mmCIF file of C-alpha atoms in Angstrom:
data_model
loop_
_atom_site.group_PDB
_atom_site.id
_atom_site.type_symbol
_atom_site.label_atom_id
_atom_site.label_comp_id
_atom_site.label_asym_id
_atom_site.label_seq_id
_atom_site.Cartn_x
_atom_site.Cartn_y
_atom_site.Cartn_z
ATOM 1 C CA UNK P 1 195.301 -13.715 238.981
ATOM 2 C CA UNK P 2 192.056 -11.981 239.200
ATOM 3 C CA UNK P 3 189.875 -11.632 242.317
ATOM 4 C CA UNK P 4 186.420 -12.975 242.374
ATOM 5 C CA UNK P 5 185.127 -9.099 242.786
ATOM 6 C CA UNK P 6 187.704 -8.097 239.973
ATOM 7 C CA UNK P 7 186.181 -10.640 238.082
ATOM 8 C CA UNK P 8 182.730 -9.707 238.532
ATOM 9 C CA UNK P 9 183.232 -6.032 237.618
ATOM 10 C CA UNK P 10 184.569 -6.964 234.635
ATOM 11 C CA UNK P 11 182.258 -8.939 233.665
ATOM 12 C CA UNK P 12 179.448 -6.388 234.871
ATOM 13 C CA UNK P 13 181.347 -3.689 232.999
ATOM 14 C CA UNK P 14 181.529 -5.704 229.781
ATOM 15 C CA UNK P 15 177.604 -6.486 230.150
ATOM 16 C CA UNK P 16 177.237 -2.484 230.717
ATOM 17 C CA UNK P 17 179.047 -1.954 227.500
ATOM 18 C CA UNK P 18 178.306 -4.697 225.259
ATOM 19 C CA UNK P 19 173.840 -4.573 225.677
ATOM 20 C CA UNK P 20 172.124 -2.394 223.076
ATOM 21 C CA UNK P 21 172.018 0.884 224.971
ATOM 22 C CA UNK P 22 167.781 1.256 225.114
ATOM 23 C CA UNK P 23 167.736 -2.546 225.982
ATOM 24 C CA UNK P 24 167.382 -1.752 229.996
ATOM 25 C CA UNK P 25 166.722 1.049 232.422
ATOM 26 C CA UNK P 26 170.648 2.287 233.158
ATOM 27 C CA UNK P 27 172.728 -0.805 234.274
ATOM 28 C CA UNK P 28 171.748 -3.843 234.661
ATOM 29 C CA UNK P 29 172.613 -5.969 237.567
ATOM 30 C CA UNK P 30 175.040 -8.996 236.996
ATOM 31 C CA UNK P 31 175.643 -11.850 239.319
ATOM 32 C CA UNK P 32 177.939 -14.255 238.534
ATOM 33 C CA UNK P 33 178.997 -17.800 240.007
ATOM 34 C CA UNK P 34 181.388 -20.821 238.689
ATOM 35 C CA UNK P 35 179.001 -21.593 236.355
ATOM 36 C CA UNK P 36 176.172 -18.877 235.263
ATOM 37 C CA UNK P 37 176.002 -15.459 234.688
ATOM 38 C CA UNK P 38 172.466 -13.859 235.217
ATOM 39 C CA UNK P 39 171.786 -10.113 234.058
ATOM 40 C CA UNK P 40 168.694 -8.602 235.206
ATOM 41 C CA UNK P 41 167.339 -4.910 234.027
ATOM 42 C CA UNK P 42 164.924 -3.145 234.631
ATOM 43 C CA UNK P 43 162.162 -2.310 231.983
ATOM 44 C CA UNK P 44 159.642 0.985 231.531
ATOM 45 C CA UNK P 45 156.272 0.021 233.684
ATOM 46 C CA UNK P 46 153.237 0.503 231.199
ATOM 47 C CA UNK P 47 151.262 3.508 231.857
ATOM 48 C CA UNK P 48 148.114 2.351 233.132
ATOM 49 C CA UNK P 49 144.592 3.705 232.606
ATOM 50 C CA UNK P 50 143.373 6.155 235.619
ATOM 51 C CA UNK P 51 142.089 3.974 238.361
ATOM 52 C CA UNK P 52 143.525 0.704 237.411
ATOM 53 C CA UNK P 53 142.834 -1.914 240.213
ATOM 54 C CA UNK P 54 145.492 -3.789 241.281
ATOM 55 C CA UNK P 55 145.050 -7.219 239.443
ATOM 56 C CA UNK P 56 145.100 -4.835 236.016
ATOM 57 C CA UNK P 57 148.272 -3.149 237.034
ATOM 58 C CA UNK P 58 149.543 -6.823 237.658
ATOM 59 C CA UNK P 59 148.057 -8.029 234.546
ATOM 60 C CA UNK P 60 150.138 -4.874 232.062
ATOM 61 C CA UNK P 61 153.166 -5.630 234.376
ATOM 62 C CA UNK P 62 153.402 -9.381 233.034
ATOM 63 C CA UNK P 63 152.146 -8.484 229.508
ATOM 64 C CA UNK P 64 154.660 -6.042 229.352
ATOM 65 C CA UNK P 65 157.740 -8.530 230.762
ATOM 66 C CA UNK P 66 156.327 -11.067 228.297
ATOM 67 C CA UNK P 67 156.390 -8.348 225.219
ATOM 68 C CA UNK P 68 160.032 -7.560 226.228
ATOM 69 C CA UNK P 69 161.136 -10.734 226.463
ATOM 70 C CA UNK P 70 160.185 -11.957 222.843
ATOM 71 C CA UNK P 71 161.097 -8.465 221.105
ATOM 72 C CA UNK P 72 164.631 -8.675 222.569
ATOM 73 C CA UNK P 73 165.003 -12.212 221.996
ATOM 74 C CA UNK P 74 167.677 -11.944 219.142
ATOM 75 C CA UNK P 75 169.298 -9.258 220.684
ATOM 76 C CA UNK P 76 169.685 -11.336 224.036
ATOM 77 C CA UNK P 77 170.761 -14.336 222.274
ATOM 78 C CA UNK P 78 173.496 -12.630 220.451
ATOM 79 C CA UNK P 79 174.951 -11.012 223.816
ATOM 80 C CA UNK P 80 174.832 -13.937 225.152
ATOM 81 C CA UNK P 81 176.783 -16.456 222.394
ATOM 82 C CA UNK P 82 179.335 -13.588 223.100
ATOM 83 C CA UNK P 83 179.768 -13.899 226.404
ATOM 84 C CA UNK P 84 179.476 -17.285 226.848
ATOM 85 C CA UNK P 85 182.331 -17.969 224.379
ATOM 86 C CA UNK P 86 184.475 -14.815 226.284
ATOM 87 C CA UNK P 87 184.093 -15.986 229.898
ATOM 88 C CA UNK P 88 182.843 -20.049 229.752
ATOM 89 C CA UNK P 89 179.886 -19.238 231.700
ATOM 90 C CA UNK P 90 176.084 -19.757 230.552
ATOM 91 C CA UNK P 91 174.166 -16.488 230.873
ATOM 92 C CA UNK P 92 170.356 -16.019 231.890
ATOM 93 C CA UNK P 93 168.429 -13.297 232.157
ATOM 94 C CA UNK P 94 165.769 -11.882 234.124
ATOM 95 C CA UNK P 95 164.167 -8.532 234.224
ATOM 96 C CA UNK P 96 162.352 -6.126 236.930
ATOM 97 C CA UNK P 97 159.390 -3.951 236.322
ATOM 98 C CA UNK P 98 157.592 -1.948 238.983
ATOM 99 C CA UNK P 99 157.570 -3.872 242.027
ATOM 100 C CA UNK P 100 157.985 -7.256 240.254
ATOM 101 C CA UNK P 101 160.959 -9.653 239.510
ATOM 102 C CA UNK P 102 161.236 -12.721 236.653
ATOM 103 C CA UNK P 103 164.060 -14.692 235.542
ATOM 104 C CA UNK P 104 163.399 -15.853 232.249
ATOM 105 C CA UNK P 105 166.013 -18.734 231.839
ATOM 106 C CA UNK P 106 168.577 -19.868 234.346
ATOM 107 C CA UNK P 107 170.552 -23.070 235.338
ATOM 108 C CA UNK P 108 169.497 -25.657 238.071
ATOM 109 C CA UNK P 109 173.123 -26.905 238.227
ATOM 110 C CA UNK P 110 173.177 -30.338 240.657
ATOM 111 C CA UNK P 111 175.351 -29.904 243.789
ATOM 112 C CA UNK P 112 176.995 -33.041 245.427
ATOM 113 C CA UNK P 113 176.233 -33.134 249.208
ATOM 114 C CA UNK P 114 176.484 -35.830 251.995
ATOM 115 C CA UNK P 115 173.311 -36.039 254.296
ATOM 116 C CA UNK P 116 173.273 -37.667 257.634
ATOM 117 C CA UNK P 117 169.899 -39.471 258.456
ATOM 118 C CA UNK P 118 168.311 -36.791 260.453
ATOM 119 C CA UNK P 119 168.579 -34.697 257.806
ATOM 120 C CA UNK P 120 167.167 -36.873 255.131
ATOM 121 C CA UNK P 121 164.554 -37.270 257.192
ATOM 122 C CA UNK P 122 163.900 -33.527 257.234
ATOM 123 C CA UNK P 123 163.887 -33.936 254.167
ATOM 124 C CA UNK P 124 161.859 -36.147 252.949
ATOM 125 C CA UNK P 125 159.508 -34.681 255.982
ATOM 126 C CA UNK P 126 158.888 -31.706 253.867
ATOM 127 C CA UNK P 127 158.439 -33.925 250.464
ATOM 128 C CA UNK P 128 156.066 -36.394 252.432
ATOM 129 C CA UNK P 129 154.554 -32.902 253.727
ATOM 130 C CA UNK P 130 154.017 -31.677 250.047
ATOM 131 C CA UNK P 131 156.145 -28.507 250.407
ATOM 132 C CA UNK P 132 158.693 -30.096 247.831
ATOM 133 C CA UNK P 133 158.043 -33.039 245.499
ATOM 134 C CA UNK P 134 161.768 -34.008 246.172
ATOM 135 C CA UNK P 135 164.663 -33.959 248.444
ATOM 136 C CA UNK P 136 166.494 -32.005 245.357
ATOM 137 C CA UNK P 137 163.446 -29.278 245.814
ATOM 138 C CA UNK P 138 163.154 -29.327 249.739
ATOM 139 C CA UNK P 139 166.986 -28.763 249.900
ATOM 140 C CA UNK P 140 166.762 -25.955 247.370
ATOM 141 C CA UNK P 141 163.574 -24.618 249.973
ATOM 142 C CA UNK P 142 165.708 -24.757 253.143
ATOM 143 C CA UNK P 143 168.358 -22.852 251.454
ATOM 144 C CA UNK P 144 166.308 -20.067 250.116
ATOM 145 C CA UNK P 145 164.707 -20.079 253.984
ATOM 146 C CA UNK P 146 168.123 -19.527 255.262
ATOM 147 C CA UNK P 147 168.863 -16.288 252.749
ATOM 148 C CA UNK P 148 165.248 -14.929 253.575
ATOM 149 C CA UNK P 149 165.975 -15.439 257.600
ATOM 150 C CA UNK P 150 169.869 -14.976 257.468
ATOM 151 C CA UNK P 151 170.463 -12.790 254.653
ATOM 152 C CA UNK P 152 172.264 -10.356 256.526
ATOM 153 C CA UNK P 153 174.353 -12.319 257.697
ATOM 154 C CA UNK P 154 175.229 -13.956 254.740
ATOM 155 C CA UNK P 155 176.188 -10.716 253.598
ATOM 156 C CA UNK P 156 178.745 -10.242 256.438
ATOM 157 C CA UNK P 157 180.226 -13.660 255.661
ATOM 158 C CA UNK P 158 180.712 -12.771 252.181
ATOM 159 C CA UNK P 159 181.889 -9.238 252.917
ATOM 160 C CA UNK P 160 184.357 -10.888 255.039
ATOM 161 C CA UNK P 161 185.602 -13.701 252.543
ATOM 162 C CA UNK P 162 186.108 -10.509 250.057
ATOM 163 C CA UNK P 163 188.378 -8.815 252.644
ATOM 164 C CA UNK P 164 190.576 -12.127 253.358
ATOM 165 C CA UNK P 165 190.376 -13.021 249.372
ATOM 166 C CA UNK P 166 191.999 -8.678 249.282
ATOM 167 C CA UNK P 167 194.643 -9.725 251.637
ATOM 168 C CA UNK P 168 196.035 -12.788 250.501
ATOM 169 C CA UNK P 169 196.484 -10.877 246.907
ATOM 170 C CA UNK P 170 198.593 -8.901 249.014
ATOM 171 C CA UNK P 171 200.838 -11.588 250.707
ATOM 172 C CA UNK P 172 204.051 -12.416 250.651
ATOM 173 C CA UNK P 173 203.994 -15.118 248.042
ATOM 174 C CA UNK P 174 202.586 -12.920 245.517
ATOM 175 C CA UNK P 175 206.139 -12.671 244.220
ATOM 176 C CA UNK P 176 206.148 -15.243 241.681
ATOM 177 C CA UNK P 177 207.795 -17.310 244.359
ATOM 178 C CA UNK P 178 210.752 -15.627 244.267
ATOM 179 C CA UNK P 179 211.727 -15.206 247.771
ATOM 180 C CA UNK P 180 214.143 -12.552 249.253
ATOM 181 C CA UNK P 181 217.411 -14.054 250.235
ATOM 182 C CA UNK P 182 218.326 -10.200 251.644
ATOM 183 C CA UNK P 183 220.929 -10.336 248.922
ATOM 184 C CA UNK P 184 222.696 -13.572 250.199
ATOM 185 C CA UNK P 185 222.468 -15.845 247.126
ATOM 186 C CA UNK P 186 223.942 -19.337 246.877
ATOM 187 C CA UNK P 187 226.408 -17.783 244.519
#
């Protein structure tokens, strides 16, 4: 059985190999949960005109993410029936120029939780506040507020959970449950 970081570099390495070779700026980065796979490259900034002001820069920057996105469309599209049918996951895809991000397409998958009162009421505190226009967006909110403020540590935890994930692979039961009578079988 594969490890979740196995399985990630696999599917990062077939993503390196498998995308047209000028599609991105050297490899792309690939995340990948239960149920989405999101690649995100980086694209050529346009050369600007001497003295370009800021908002113009920012202006060719999202003319040029737009132009990307509908020229490699096809391309995209065909990647992506491939690896959807090879590892049963949906794939989006974002890209980075200069100093800016987008994600073009990508799942809003629901997540089942339990909520005690006082935290409904947080809640709906921040739809009532108009920070989300549900408790669906306000929980999404406070969790993106808790990678901005604890993303380091979140990065420890999962550091960690890749360590103990490493040593169970190398436990004792990873014998095919055949256990080791010391040579003293029921014979």
């Amino acid at each position: 059985m594969s490890t979740r970081e196995e399985l990630i570099e696999k599917t990062r390495g077939w993503f390196t190999g498998r995308l047209p070779e000028d599609l991105f700026e050297g490899a792309p980065e690939v995340t990948v949960d239960r149920e989405e796979i999101t690649v995100v490259g980086r694209i050529p900034e346009p050369t600007y005109a001497e003295g370009a002001s800021e908002a113009e820069k920012a202006a060719a920057v999202e003319g040029r993410i737009k132009e990307f996105r509908e020229r490699t469309r096809e391309a995209r599209m065909a990647v992506a029936r491939d690896a959807e049918h090879k590892f049963r996951r949906k794939v989006s895809w974002g890209v980075r120029c200069g100093d800016q991000g987008r994600l073009y397409t990508h799942l809003s998958v629901p997540v089942m939780t339990r909520l005690k009162q006082p935290e409904r009421a947080l809640l709906d505190t921040l739809v009532d506040g108009g920070v989300a226009r549900s408790r669906s967006e306000a929980l999404a909110w406070c969790v993106r507020l808790v990678e901005k403020h604890a993303g380091d540590w979140v990065g420890d935890l999962r550091d960690a959970m890749r360590k103990v994930e490493e040593v169970r692979e190398t436990g004792p039961d990873r014998d095919g449950g055949q256990a080791d009578d010391g040579g003293h079988g029921d014979a």
